[in-house]
Amino acid sequence: MAERIALVTGTNRGTGRAIRTRLLADGYLVRCLNRNSCADHDDPVLADLADGPAVSRAAAEVLSDTDRLDLLVLNAVTRGFGRLADLDPKDWDEAVAVNLTSVVRVVQVALPKLRAAGGHIVIMGSHAGVRPFEEGVAYCATKAALRAVAEVLLMEERPHGVRTTLLNPGAIRNFDDDFADTKMSVESVASVVSWAAATPPDMVLGEIELRPALLDPPPVTGLNRLQYV
């Protein structure tokens, strides 16, 4: 059996690093596409993920020596926060470019190789896509748009043998100095990516929601929640 090949974006820290580690343990040959190299190895191809044409060129270069791609995990993200009235236009433009446009660019390059392999796309969404919050307009809007991208891919690419899963996590301990019990570990999220990629070929997990198992006491409960909708 040919070695399975995966391409993962945003693997140089946090959730992406954990996904890469898990897929390596699963036996994948993992290619990375990042703005900066991973700490434990030099990535041969780097790209500014806010530069659409550069992303397309880099994705093509990363996959230039293979005619197949078994798994594509689109994880790279930027998190510029600020109230809409005060948001720096550069933060909005970067969020759209990295969180949304780069996803489309990489998919466009990778699709012929995914079709050849009967491959799987995992798009990392977020609870923010369906649960917006103050100061999160750029992040929430781009994560919400990924739901449409994932659904269109499901409709268009299943006839070509390519499946798409949108993964919507809640709060993640995404930084090395974060030890909150009320957030999910990056390893736990990576395990769900692995599980989704291992589903039988006659089914697809269209959308998966992940929530932390433990919660802080909510500030408002019961009927009073209606005052805050």
Short mmCIF file of C-alpha atoms in Angstrom, two decimals:
data_model
loop_
_atom_site.label_atom_id
_atom_site.label_comp_id
_atom_site.label_asym_id
_atom_site.label_seq_id
_atom_site.Cartn_x
_atom_site.Cartn_y
_atom_site.Cartn_z
CA MET A 1 0.00 0.00 0.00
CA ALA A 2 1.36 3.44 -0.93
CA GLU A 3 2.28 5.74 1.94
CA ARG A 4 -0.57 8.10 2.80
CA ILE A 5 0.25 11.77 2.28
CA ALA A 6 -1.24 14.64 4.28
CA LEU A 7 -0.86 18.38 3.89
CA VAL A 8 -1.54 20.48 7.00
CA THR A 9 -1.47 24.27 7.22
CA GLY A 10 -0.43 26.12 10.36
CA THR A 11 1.62 23.34 11.96
CA ASN A 12 4.28 25.42 13.69
CA ARG A 13 2.44 25.71 17.01
CA GLY A 14 -0.64 24.81 19.02
CA THR A 15 -3.38 22.73 17.43
CA GLY A 16 -1.63 22.44 14.09
CA ARG A 17 1.51 21.08 15.70
CA ALA A 18 -0.56 18.50 17.59
CA ILE A 19 -2.38 17.50 14.39
CA ARG A 20 0.92 17.00 12.59
CA THR A 21 2.27 14.89 15.49
CA ARG A 22 -0.87 12.73 15.56
CA LEU A 23 -0.92 12.17 11.80
CA LEU A 24 2.74 11.17 11.84
CA ALA A 25 1.87 8.61 14.54
CA ASP A 26 -0.98 7.42 12.30
CA GLY A 27 1.53 6.67 9.55
CA TYR A 28 1.03 9.67 7.29
CA LEU A 29 3.81 11.42 5.45
CA VAL A 30 2.98 14.97 6.53
CA ARG A 31 3.74 18.05 4.43
CA CYS A 32 3.50 21.45 6.13
CA LEU A 33 2.51 24.85 4.80
CA ASN A 34 3.33 27.69 7.19
CA ARG A 35 4.44 31.28 7.36
CA ASN A 36 7.33 30.23 9.63
CA SER A 37 9.15 26.90 9.93
CA CYS A 38 8.24 24.35 12.58
CA ALA A 39 10.49 24.30 15.64
CA ASP A 40 11.58 20.68 15.17
CA HIS A 41 12.40 20.81 11.44
CA ASP A 42 12.92 23.19 8.55
CA ASP A 43 9.96 23.47 6.21
CA PRO A 44 11.27 23.53 2.63
CA VAL A 45 8.44 25.81 1.48
CA LEU A 46 7.18 28.84 3.39
CA ALA A 47 4.45 31.30 2.42
CA ASP A 48 2.79 34.40 3.76
CA LEU A 49 -0.72 32.98 4.14
CA ALA A 50 -2.15 36.47 3.80
CA ASP A 51 -0.84 36.61 0.20
CA GLY A 52 -3.26 34.64 -1.98
CA PRO A 53 -1.04 34.16 -5.04
CA ALA A 54 1.90 33.21 -2.82
CA VAL A 55 -0.26 30.60 -1.09
CA SER A 56 -1.21 29.05 -4.42
CA ARG A 57 2.41 28.89 -5.55
CA ALA A 58 3.58 27.43 -2.26
CA ALA A 59 0.86 24.78 -2.17
CA ALA A 60 1.76 23.73 -5.71
CA GLU A 61 5.44 23.51 -4.76
CA VAL A 62 4.77 21.48 -1.62
CA LEU A 63 2.79 18.95 -3.67
CA SER A 64 4.88 19.08 -6.85
CA ASP A 65 6.50 15.67 -6.36
CA THR A 66 3.30 13.69 -5.73
CA ASP A 67 0.29 12.90 -7.88
CA ARG A 68 -1.99 12.12 -4.91
CA LEU A 69 -3.04 13.63 -1.60
CA ASP A 70 -4.93 11.54 0.94
CA LEU A 71 -5.69 14.20 3.55
CA LEU A 72 -5.77 17.99 3.59
CA VAL A 73 -6.16 19.72 6.97
CA LEU A 74 -6.76 23.47 6.75
CA ASN A 75 -5.84 24.77 10.18
CA ALA A 76 -3.91 28.04 9.73
CA VAL A 77 -5.61 31.00 11.39
CA THR A 78 -5.11 34.57 12.54
CA ARG A 79 -7.02 36.13 15.43
CA GLY A 80 -7.23 39.91 15.13
CA PHE A 81 -9.79 41.15 17.65
CA GLY A 82 -11.45 44.52 18.04
CA ARG A 83 -14.85 46.18 18.02
CA LEU A 84 -16.17 46.77 14.53
CA ALA A 85 -16.21 50.55 15.00
CA ASP A 86 -12.52 50.56 15.88
CA LEU A 87 -11.15 47.54 13.99
CA ASP A 88 -7.97 48.25 12.06
CA PRO A 89 -8.72 47.57 8.38
CA LYS A 90 -5.44 45.65 8.19
CA ASP A 91 -6.74 43.20 10.83
CA TRP A 92 -9.93 42.63 8.85
CA ASP A 93 -8.04 42.15 5.58
CA GLU A 94 -5.59 39.72 7.19
CA ALA A 95 -8.39 37.67 8.75
CA VAL A 96 -10.18 37.33 5.42
CA ALA A 97 -6.94 36.48 3.63
CA VAL A 98 -5.61 33.91 6.11
CA ASN A 99 -8.78 32.39 7.55
CA LEU A 100 -10.79 32.24 4.34
CA THR A 101 -8.95 33.03 1.10
CA SER A 102 -5.93 30.84 1.87
CA VAL A 103 -8.30 27.91 2.47
CA VAL A 104 -9.85 28.31 -0.98
CA ARG A 105 -6.45 28.77 -2.62
CA VAL A 106 -4.97 25.61 -1.11
CA VAL A 107 -8.08 23.57 -1.92
CA GLN A 108 -7.98 24.70 -5.55
CA VAL A 109 -4.38 23.51 -5.90
CA ALA A 110 -4.92 20.28 -3.98
CA LEU A 111 -8.20 19.07 -5.51
CA PRO A 112 -6.76 17.18 -8.51
CA LYS A 113 -4.48 15.23 -6.16
CA LEU A 114 -7.28 14.67 -3.64
CA ARG A 115 -9.50 13.34 -6.43
CA ALA A 116 -6.75 10.95 -7.53
CA ALA A 117 -6.51 9.54 -4.00
CA GLY A 118 -10.19 9.63 -3.04
CA GLY A 119 -8.97 12.00 -0.35
CA HIS A 120 -10.45 13.83 2.60
CA ILE A 121 -10.52 17.55 3.49
CA VAL A 122 -10.77 18.65 7.13
CA ILE A 123 -11.49 22.35 7.61
CA MET A 124 -10.88 23.75 11.08
CA GLY A 125 -13.84 25.97 11.85
CA SER A 126 -14.79 27.24 15.30
CA HIS A 127 -17.68 27.73 17.69
CA ALA A 128 -17.15 31.39 16.81
CA GLY A 129 -18.69 30.69 13.42
CA VAL A 130 -22.08 30.07 15.02
CA ARG A 131 -21.60 31.81 18.40
CA PRO A 132 -20.31 35.31 17.62
CA PHE A 133 -18.95 37.53 20.38
CA GLU A 134 -18.08 41.16 20.92
CA GLU A 135 -14.73 42.25 19.42
CA GLY A 136 -14.67 39.11 17.28
CA VAL A 137 -16.18 40.37 14.02
CA ALA A 138 -13.20 39.46 11.82
CA TYR A 139 -12.65 36.05 13.41
CA CYS A 140 -16.34 35.14 13.72
CA ALA A 141 -17.24 36.26 10.19
CA THR A 142 -14.43 34.32 8.53
CA LYS A 143 -15.13 31.18 10.56
CA ALA A 144 -18.83 31.45 9.65
CA ALA A 145 -17.89 31.69 5.98
CA LEU A 146 -15.96 28.43 6.23
CA ARG A 147 -19.25 26.62 6.87
CA ALA A 148 -20.39 27.66 3.39
CA VAL A 149 -17.06 26.62 1.86
CA ALA A 150 -17.30 23.19 3.49
CA GLU A 151 -20.89 22.64 2.38
CA VAL A 152 -20.15 23.65 -1.21
CA LEU A 153 -17.20 21.25 -1.25
CA LEU A 154 -19.46 18.47 0.01
CA MET A 155 -21.90 19.09 -2.79
CA GLU A 156 -19.36 19.55 -5.56
CA GLU A 157 -16.65 17.03 -4.70
CA ARG A 158 -18.39 13.92 -3.41
CA PRO A 159 -19.07 12.88 -7.04
CA HIS A 160 -15.27 12.99 -7.49
CA GLY A 161 -14.65 10.85 -4.40
CA VAL A 162 -13.47 13.70 -2.15
CA ARG A 163 -15.08 14.07 1.28
CA THR A 164 -15.10 17.24 3.43
CA THR A 165 -15.49 17.58 7.18
CA LEU A 166 -15.90 20.87 9.04
CA LEU A 167 -14.59 20.67 12.60
CA ASN A 168 -15.95 23.31 15.00
CA PRO A 169 -14.07 23.32 18.32
CA GLY A 170 -14.85 25.44 21.33
CA ALA A 171 -12.15 26.72 23.67
CA ILE A 172 -8.74 25.07 23.17
CA ARG A 173 -5.55 25.29 25.25
CA ASN A 174 -3.76 26.53 22.17
CA PHE A 175 -0.75 28.07 23.89
CA ASP A 176 1.99 26.28 25.82
CA ASP A 177 1.40 28.38 28.97
CA ASP A 178 -2.37 27.75 29.06
CA PHE A 179 -3.35 25.07 31.58
CA ALA A 180 -7.07 25.83 31.95
CA ASP A 181 -9.14 22.76 32.82
CA THR A 182 -12.15 24.28 31.08
CA LYS A 183 -10.48 24.16 27.65
CA MET A 184 -9.73 21.18 25.42
CA SER A 185 -6.17 20.07 24.86
CA VAL A 186 -4.67 20.36 21.40
CA GLU A 187 -4.00 16.62 21.51
CA SER A 188 -7.70 15.91 22.05
CA VAL A 189 -8.63 18.04 19.05
CA ALA A 190 -5.96 16.30 16.97
CA SER A 191 -7.42 12.93 17.93
CA VAL A 192 -10.77 13.97 16.42
CA VAL A 193 -9.04 15.01 13.19
CA SER A 194 -7.46 11.55 13.11
CA TRP A 195 -10.83 9.90 13.80
CA ALA A 196 -12.61 11.91 11.10
CA ALA A 197 -9.93 11.01 8.56
CA ALA A 198 -10.30 7.32 9.43
CA THR A 199 -14.04 7.06 8.79
CA PRO A 200 -15.12 4.40 6.25
CA PRO A 201 -15.13 5.56 2.64
CA ASP A 202 -18.90 5.12 2.25
CA MET A 203 -19.67 7.89 4.76
CA VAL A 204 -18.63 11.42 5.60
CA LEU A 205 -18.84 13.41 8.81
CA GLY A 206 -20.11 16.68 7.39
CA GLU A 207 -19.77 18.81 10.53
CA ILE A 208 -18.44 18.01 14.01
CA GLU A 209 -18.87 20.22 17.07
CA LEU A 210 -16.41 19.89 19.96
CA ARG A 211 -17.07 21.33 23.42
CA PRO A 212 -14.93 21.29 26.56
CA ALA A 213 -16.14 18.68 29.05
CA LEU A 214 -15.76 21.04 32.04
CA LEU A 215 -17.33 24.47 32.41
CA ASP A 216 -16.90 27.45 34.69
CA PRO A 217 -20.19 28.45 36.36
CA PRO A 218 -22.08 30.62 33.85
CA PRO A 219 -22.64 34.26 34.91
CA VAL A 220 -26.31 34.07 33.87
CA THR A 221 -28.55 30.98 34.03
CA GLY A 222 -32.12 29.90 33.43
CA LEU A 223 -34.74 32.28 32.10
CA ASN A 224 -32.41 35.25 32.63
CA ARG A 225 -30.32 34.08 29.69
CA LEU A 226 -33.05 35.51 27.42
CA GLN A 227 -32.01 38.98 28.50
CA TYR A 228 -28.61 38.48 26.86
CA VAL A 229 -29.57 37.15 23.45
#
